[in-house]
mmCIF file of C-alpha atoms in Angstrom:
data_model
loop_
_atom_site.group_PDB
_atom_site.id
_atom_site.type_symbol
_atom_site.label_atom_id
_atom_site.label_comp_id
_atom_site.label_asym_id
_atom_site.label_seq_id
_atom_site.Cartn_x
_atom_site.Cartn_y
_atom_site.Cartn_z
ATOM 1 C CA UNK A 868 -39.413 8.178 -0.463
ATOM 2 C CA UNK A 869 -36.090 9.776 0.449
ATOM 3 C CA UNK A 870 -35.693 13.376 1.600
ATOM 4 C CA UNK A 871 -36.475 16.098 -0.919
ATOM 5 C CA UNK A 872 -33.696 18.402 -2.143
ATOM 6 C CA UNK A 873 -35.144 21.418 -0.361
ATOM 7 C CA UNK A 874 -34.835 19.595 2.961
ATOM 8 C CA UNK A 875 -31.077 19.242 2.599
ATOM 9 C CA UNK A 876 -28.846 21.476 4.700
ATOM 10 C CA UNK A 877 -27.748 24.514 2.690
ATOM 11 C CA UNK A 878 -24.052 23.550 2.915
ATOM 12 C CA UNK A 879 -24.834 20.130 1.382
ATOM 13 C CA UNK A 880 -26.945 21.693 -1.376
ATOM 14 C CA UNK A 881 -24.126 24.107 -2.209
ATOM 15 C CA UNK A 882 -21.722 21.201 -2.568
ATOM 16 C CA UNK A 883 -24.137 19.423 -4.903
ATOM 17 C CA UNK A 884 -24.669 22.561 -7.008
ATOM 18 C CA UNK A 885 -20.932 23.189 -7.160
ATOM 19 C CA UNK A 886 -20.548 19.989 -9.192
ATOM 20 C CA UNK A 887 -22.798 21.347 -11.921
ATOM 21 C CA UNK A 888 -21.252 23.248 -14.906
ATOM 22 C CA UNK A 889 -21.267 27.005 -14.306
ATOM 23 C CA UNK A 890 -23.318 27.890 -17.388
ATOM 24 C CA UNK A 891 -26.042 25.463 -16.324
ATOM 25 C CA UNK A 892 -26.070 26.987 -12.843
ATOM 26 C CA UNK A 893 -26.766 30.431 -14.232
ATOM 27 C CA UNK A 894 -29.117 29.537 -17.093
ATOM 28 C CA UNK A 895 -31.087 26.677 -15.498
ATOM 29 C CA UNK A 896 -30.523 25.988 -11.813
ATOM 30 C CA UNK A 897 -31.211 29.534 -10.631
ATOM 31 C CA UNK A 898 -34.659 29.314 -12.240
ATOM 32 C CA UNK A 899 -35.735 26.251 -10.218
ATOM 33 C CA UNK A 900 -36.815 28.049 -7.053
ATOM 34 C CA UNK A 901 -36.042 31.024 -4.842
ATOM 35 C CA UNK A 902 -33.645 29.052 -2.669
ATOM 36 C CA UNK A 903 -31.582 27.899 -5.657
ATOM 37 C CA UNK A 904 -31.601 31.392 -7.155
ATOM 38 C CA UNK A 905 -30.256 32.832 -3.909
ATOM 39 C CA UNK A 906 -27.544 30.168 -3.722
ATOM 40 C CA UNK A 907 -26.461 30.692 -7.356
ATOM 41 C CA UNK A 908 -26.457 34.483 -6.877
ATOM 42 C CA UNK A 909 -24.535 34.203 -3.591
ATOM 43 C CA UNK A 910 -20.807 34.081 -2.929
ATOM 44 C CA UNK A 911 -20.450 30.732 -1.114
ATOM 45 C CA UNK A 912 -21.217 28.560 -4.173
ATOM 46 C CA UNK A 913 -18.737 30.405 -6.400
ATOM 47 C CA UNK A 914 -16.037 30.521 -3.752
ATOM 48 C CA UNK A 915 -16.346 26.745 -3.531
ATOM 49 C CA UNK A 916 -16.183 26.321 -7.336
ATOM 50 C CA UNK A 917 -13.103 28.601 -7.446
ATOM 51 C CA UNK A 918 -11.396 26.559 -4.750
ATOM 52 C CA UNK A 919 -12.279 23.261 -6.414
ATOM 53 C CA UNK A 920 -10.820 24.425 -9.745
ATOM 54 C CA UNK A 921 -7.702 26.101 -8.349
ATOM 55 C CA UNK A 922 -8.748 29.663 -9.104
ATOM 56 C CA UNK A 923 -7.861 31.061 -5.702
ATOM 57 C CA UNK A 924 -4.098 30.775 -5.628
ATOM 58 C CA UNK A 925 -1.642 33.459 -4.542
ATOM 59 C CA UNK A 926 -3.992 36.098 -5.900
ATOM 60 C CA UNK A 927 -6.845 34.667 -3.874
ATOM 61 C CA UNK A 928 -9.095 37.642 -4.537
ATOM 62 C CA UNK A 929 -10.519 37.516 -1.013
ATOM 63 C CA UNK A 930 -11.973 40.958 -1.677
ATOM 64 C CA UNK A 931 -13.600 40.026 -4.984
ATOM 65 C CA UNK A 932 -17.006 41.711 -4.838
ATOM 66 C CA UNK A 933 -18.647 39.327 -7.267
ATOM 67 C CA UNK A 934 -17.355 35.781 -7.075
ATOM 68 C CA UNK A 935 -19.539 34.639 -9.978
ATOM 69 C CA UNK A 936 -17.894 37.178 -12.275
ATOM 70 C CA UNK A 937 -14.494 36.326 -10.831
ATOM 71 C CA UNK A 938 -15.084 32.650 -11.639
ATOM 72 C CA UNK A 939 -16.186 33.278 -15.239
ATOM 73 C CA UNK A 940 -13.391 35.789 -15.935
ATOM 74 C CA UNK A 941 -10.784 33.437 -14.507
ATOM 75 C CA UNK A 942 -12.077 30.494 -16.594
ATOM 76 C CA UNK A 943 -12.259 32.576 -19.775
ATOM 77 C CA UNK A 944 -8.873 34.242 -19.375
ATOM 78 C CA UNK A 945 -6.924 33.862 -22.621
ATOM 79 C CA UNK A 946 -4.976 35.921 -25.091
ATOM 80 C CA UNK A 947 -7.522 37.671 -27.320
ATOM 81 C CA UNK A 948 -4.867 38.630 -29.880
ATOM 82 C CA UNK A 949 -4.913 36.173 -32.759
ATOM 83 C CA UNK A 950 -1.609 35.136 -34.345
ATOM 84 C CA UNK A 951 0.547 37.093 -31.839
ATOM 85 C CA UNK A 952 3.866 35.562 -32.943
ATOM 86 C CA UNK A 953 3.597 35.397 -36.757
ATOM 87 C CA UNK A 954 2.974 31.667 -36.943
ATOM 88 C CA UNK A 955 0.192 32.382 -39.438
ATOM 89 C CA UNK A 956 2.114 34.982 -41.439
ATOM 90 C CA UNK A 957 0.130 38.251 -41.214
ATOM 91 C CA UNK A 958 -3.276 36.608 -40.874
ATOM 92 C CA UNK A 959 -5.694 38.435 -38.498
ATOM 93 C CA UNK A 960 -3.600 41.629 -38.648
ATOM 94 C CA UNK A 961 -4.664 44.689 -40.599
ATOM 95 C CA UNK A 962 -1.769 46.560 -42.176
ATOM 96 C CA UNK A 963 -2.290 50.131 -41.106
ATOM 97 C CA UNK A 964 0.983 51.270 -42.627
ATOM 98 C CA UNK A 965 3.404 49.198 -44.703
ATOM 99 C CA UNK A 966 6.340 51.503 -45.394
ATOM 100 C CA UNK A 967 9.662 50.587 -46.904
ATOM 101 C CA UNK A 968 9.711 46.935 -47.777
ATOM 102 C CA UNK A 969 6.765 46.298 -45.430
ATOM 103 C CA UNK A 970 6.288 43.780 -42.677
ATOM 104 C CA UNK A 971 8.155 40.466 -42.663
ATOM 105 C CA UNK A 972 8.087 37.371 -40.386
ATOM 106 C CA UNK A 973 11.425 35.885 -39.320
ATOM 107 C CA UNK A 974 12.561 32.960 -37.159
ATOM 108 C CA UNK A 975 14.084 33.615 -33.778
ATOM 109 C CA UNK A 976 16.737 34.634 -32.913
ATOM 110 C CA UNK A 977 17.278 36.233 -36.336
ATOM 111 C CA UNK A 978 20.418 38.002 -37.585
ATOM 112 C CA UNK A 979 22.136 39.959 -34.816
ATOM 113 C CA UNK A 980 19.275 39.039 -32.476
ATOM 114 C CA UNK A 981 18.651 37.263 -29.194
ATOM 115 C CA UNK A 982 16.453 34.311 -28.280
ATOM 116 C CA UNK A 983 13.067 35.139 -26.758
ATOM 117 C CA UNK A 984 12.642 34.606 -22.968
ATOM 118 C CA UNK A 985 9.971 31.953 -23.588
ATOM 119 C CA UNK A 986 10.736 28.775 -25.528
ATOM 120 C CA UNK A 987 7.157 28.750 -26.777
ATOM 121 C CA UNK A 988 7.797 31.741 -29.083
ATOM 122 C CA UNK A 989 9.583 30.885 -32.337
ATOM 123 C CA UNK A 990 8.939 33.805 -34.697
ATOM 124 C CA UNK A 991 8.572 37.600 -34.727
ATOM 125 C CA UNK A 992 7.386 40.375 -37.005
ATOM 126 C CA UNK A 993 10.018 42.857 -38.246
ATOM 127 C CA UNK A 994 9.670 46.341 -39.709
ATOM 128 C CA UNK A 995 11.472 48.132 -42.525
ATOM 129 C CA UNK A 996 13.094 51.478 -43.296
ATOM 130 C CA UNK A 997 9.840 53.465 -43.210
ATOM 131 C CA UNK A 998 7.014 53.219 -40.654
ATOM 132 C CA UNK A 999 5.260 49.906 -40.542
ATOM 133 C CA UNK A 1000 2.139 49.589 -38.350
ATOM 134 C CA UNK A 1001 -0.372 46.794 -37.965
ATOM 135 C CA UNK A 1002 -3.520 46.535 -35.912
ATOM 136 C CA UNK A 1003 -6.110 44.094 -34.638
ATOM 137 C CA UNK A 1004 -9.591 44.918 -33.359
ATOM 138 C CA UNK A 1005 -11.085 42.609 -30.725
ATOM 139 C CA UNK A 1006 -14.873 42.278 -30.473
ATOM 140 C CA UNK A 1007 -15.418 41.671 -26.741
ATOM 141 C CA UNK A 1008 -18.977 40.413 -27.079
ATOM 142 C CA UNK A 1009 -17.925 37.914 -29.738
ATOM 143 C CA UNK A 1010 -15.288 36.713 -27.253
ATOM 144 C CA UNK A 1011 -17.945 36.118 -24.609
ATOM 145 C CA UNK A 1012 -17.655 39.244 -22.474
ATOM 146 C CA UNK A 1013 -21.272 40.393 -22.144
ATOM 147 C CA UNK A 1014 -22.376 44.020 -21.950
ATOM 148 C CA UNK A 1015 -23.450 44.053 -18.297
ATOM 149 C CA UNK A 1016 -20.074 42.585 -17.281
ATOM 150 C CA UNK A 1017 -18.117 45.239 -19.184
ATOM 151 C CA UNK A 1018 -20.382 48.096 -18.014
ATOM 152 C CA UNK A 1019 -20.796 47.146 -14.322
ATOM 153 C CA UNK A 1020 -17.876 44.972 -13.283
ATOM 154 C CA UNK A 1021 -15.458 46.686 -15.672
ATOM 155 C CA UNK A 1022 -12.828 43.911 -15.493
ATOM 156 C CA UNK A 1023 -9.214 44.847 -16.081
ATOM 157 C CA UNK A 1024 -8.024 44.875 -19.672
ATOM 158 C CA UNK A 1025 -4.344 44.009 -19.596
ATOM 159 C CA UNK A 1026 -2.183 44.738 -22.666
ATOM 160 C CA UNK A 1027 1.326 43.444 -23.232
ATOM 161 C CA UNK A 1028 3.799 43.533 -26.101
ATOM 162 C CA UNK A 1029 7.433 42.565 -26.632
ATOM 163 C CA UNK A 1030 9.916 44.427 -28.815
ATOM 164 C CA UNK A 1031 13.623 44.272 -29.665
ATOM 165 C CA UNK A 1032 16.120 45.723 -32.081
ATOM 166 C CA UNK A 1033 18.918 43.929 -33.875
ATOM 167 C CA UNK A 1034 22.315 44.760 -32.415
ATOM 168 C CA UNK A 1035 23.702 46.307 -35.613
ATOM 169 C CA UNK A 1036 20.867 48.766 -36.288
ATOM 170 C CA UNK A 1037 18.901 51.427 -34.447
ATOM 171 C CA UNK A 1038 15.093 51.488 -34.560
ATOM 172 C CA UNK A 1039 11.909 53.044 -33.261
ATOM 173 C CA UNK A 1040 8.896 51.393 -31.603
ATOM 174 C CA UNK A 1041 5.359 52.534 -30.680
ATOM 175 C CA UNK A 1042 2.310 50.911 -29.085
ATOM 176 C CA UNK A 1043 -1.209 52.360 -29.064
ATOM 177 C CA UNK A 1044 -4.252 50.624 -27.586
ATOM 178 C CA UNK A 1045 -7.781 52.024 -27.517
ATOM 179 C CA UNK A 1046 -10.977 50.883 -25.791
ATOM 180 C CA UNK A 1047 -13.877 51.578 -28.165
ATOM 181 C CA UNK A 1048 -17.630 51.924 -27.844
ATOM 182 C CA UNK A 1049 -20.322 50.327 -29.981
ATOM 183 C CA UNK A 1050 -19.832 53.179 -32.472
ATOM 184 C CA UNK A 1051 -16.053 52.927 -32.128
ATOM 185 C CA UNK A 1052 -15.716 56.157 -30.115
ATOM 186 C CA UNK A 1053 -12.513 56.128 -28.042
ATOM 187 C CA UNK A 1054 -13.419 55.698 -24.337
ATOM 188 C CA UNK A 1055 -9.893 55.107 -23.078
ATOM 189 C CA UNK A 1056 -6.447 55.109 -24.708
ATOM 190 C CA UNK A 1057 -2.906 54.146 -23.939
ATOM 191 C CA UNK A 1058 -0.107 55.369 -26.193
ATOM 192 C CA UNK A 1059 3.512 54.663 -25.451
ATOM 193 C CA UNK A 1060 6.202 57.188 -26.126
ATOM 194 C CA UNK A 1061 8.205 56.654 -29.302
ATOM 195 C CA UNK A 1062 10.882 54.325 -27.953
ATOM 196 C CA UNK A 1063 14.265 54.723 -29.630
ATOM 197 C CA UNK A 1064 16.697 51.796 -29.593
ATOM 198 C CA UNK A 1065 20.235 52.924 -30.554
ATOM 199 C CA UNK A 1066 22.573 51.205 -32.975
ATOM 200 C CA UNK A 1067 24.953 48.810 -31.245
ATOM 201 C CA UNK A 1068 22.285 47.772 -28.689
ATOM 202 C CA UNK A 1069 22.187 44.469 -26.817
ATOM 203 C CA UNK A 1070 19.244 43.120 -28.918
ATOM 204 C CA UNK A 1071 17.451 41.954 -25.737
ATOM 205 C CA UNK A 1072 13.674 41.548 -25.771
ATOM 206 C CA UNK A 1073 11.737 44.102 -23.675
ATOM 207 C CA UNK A 1074 8.162 43.784 -22.437
ATOM 208 C CA UNK A 1075 5.828 46.779 -22.359
ATOM 209 C CA UNK A 1076 2.462 46.571 -20.562
ATOM 210 C CA UNK A 1077 -0.563 48.640 -19.561
ATOM 211 C CA UNK A 1078 -3.676 47.838 -17.522
ATOM 212 C CA UNK A 1079 -6.989 49.572 -18.182
ATOM 213 C CA UNK A 1080 -9.370 49.783 -15.163
ATOM 214 C CA UNK A 1081 -12.316 51.968 -14.078
ATOM 215 C CA UNK A 1082 -12.772 52.938 -17.729
ATOM 216 C CA UNK A 1083 -16.519 53.507 -17.487
ATOM 217 C CA UNK A 1084 -19.439 51.799 -19.245
ATOM 218 C CA UNK A 1085 -19.801 51.214 -22.960
ATOM 219 C CA UNK A 1086 -16.571 49.376 -23.929
ATOM 220 C CA UNK A 1087 -17.272 46.862 -26.689
ATOM 221 C CA UNK A 1088 -13.998 46.678 -28.693
ATOM 222 C CA UNK A 1089 -10.256 46.830 -28.112
ATOM 223 C CA UNK A 1090 -8.013 48.183 -30.871
ATOM 224 C CA UNK A 1091 -4.380 47.098 -30.543
ATOM 225 C CA UNK A 1092 -1.849 48.796 -32.836
ATOM 226 C CA UNK A 1093 1.930 48.712 -32.834
ATOM 227 C CA UNK A 1094 4.799 49.314 -35.193
ATOM 228 C CA UNK A 1095 8.123 50.963 -35.909
ATOM 229 C CA UNK A 1096 10.971 51.316 -38.330
ATOM 230 C CA UNK A 1097 14.763 51.359 -38.460
ATOM 231 C CA UNK A 1098 16.659 54.625 -38.030
ATOM 232 C CA UNK A 1099 19.385 53.937 -40.608
ATOM 233 C CA UNK A 1100 16.999 53.674 -43.586
ATOM 234 C CA UNK A 1101 18.643 50.492 -44.799
ATOM 235 C CA UNK A 1102 16.718 48.625 -47.478
ATOM 236 C CA UNK A 1103 15.261 45.407 -46.112
ATOM 237 C CA UNK A 1104 14.198 44.591 -42.572
ATOM 238 C CA UNK A 1105 16.418 46.232 -39.979
ATOM 239 C CA UNK A 1106 13.656 47.885 -37.944
ATOM 240 C CA UNK A 1107 12.082 46.966 -34.640
ATOM 241 C CA UNK A 1108 10.994 43.376 -34.006
ATOM 242 C CA UNK A 1109 7.739 42.593 -32.226
ATOM 243 C CA UNK A 1110 6.128 39.379 -31.004
ATOM 244 C CA UNK A 1111 3.999 37.725 -28.287
ATOM 245 C CA UNK A 1112 1.466 40.555 -28.168
ATOM 246 C CA UNK A 1113 -1.474 39.983 -25.804
ATOM 247 C CA UNK A 1114 -4.754 41.413 -24.621
ATOM 248 C CA UNK A 1115 -6.463 39.675 -21.691
ATOM 249 C CA UNK A 1116 -9.606 40.469 -19.703
ATOM 250 C CA UNK A 1117 -8.942 39.694 -16.037
ATOM 251 C CA UNK A 1118 -10.792 39.828 -12.704
#
């Protein structure tokens, strides 16, 4: 008979284990024996998997305390906002406030507007002559971010939004994002100032962003809310335009 697995040099065993899907490593392989458990719980195996899958680029995270969490967070990284650019009308968004003629979806660049910096974005939401706000609540556990990860590792929660006015009308814009507990208590909050875009503006798209970190244990939901209105009170849709909203959980 050939050599048994436990007789292999540790470096060779790590290379073999690194070829196994990550979920199987955690749920099955670490239960085989003490040696495998130590390897799966150690840094070397996950550093190798990160290197093999290109997860250690310019932001190599050499100081990442927990490479297993870094690996899973990097692999899972995606925009948790559904329908961020209006491709599905207002689906997935709750209308918190629908003033004036309410929310509308328009094609870029729109009247008196500018193209978006990314060619992948084709539509935007636009507000009316009274405040329009819409919100989306993200269930982190349903998205695969388990309680121990959120409570102990407390990965960064990165929020971004894009807004613009039309060049012939002034408008207002606001963004408010809250990290919520199981009972929807507010554990951390970011609220922008009320941003005023004057009439006769350049209609350029502007990105606004905020990163939550060290927010403490208990975060289970993210509530993303934004909105605005025009400042001329013209009937129709002359208010702020928003698109490409995102919430990501990052290492």
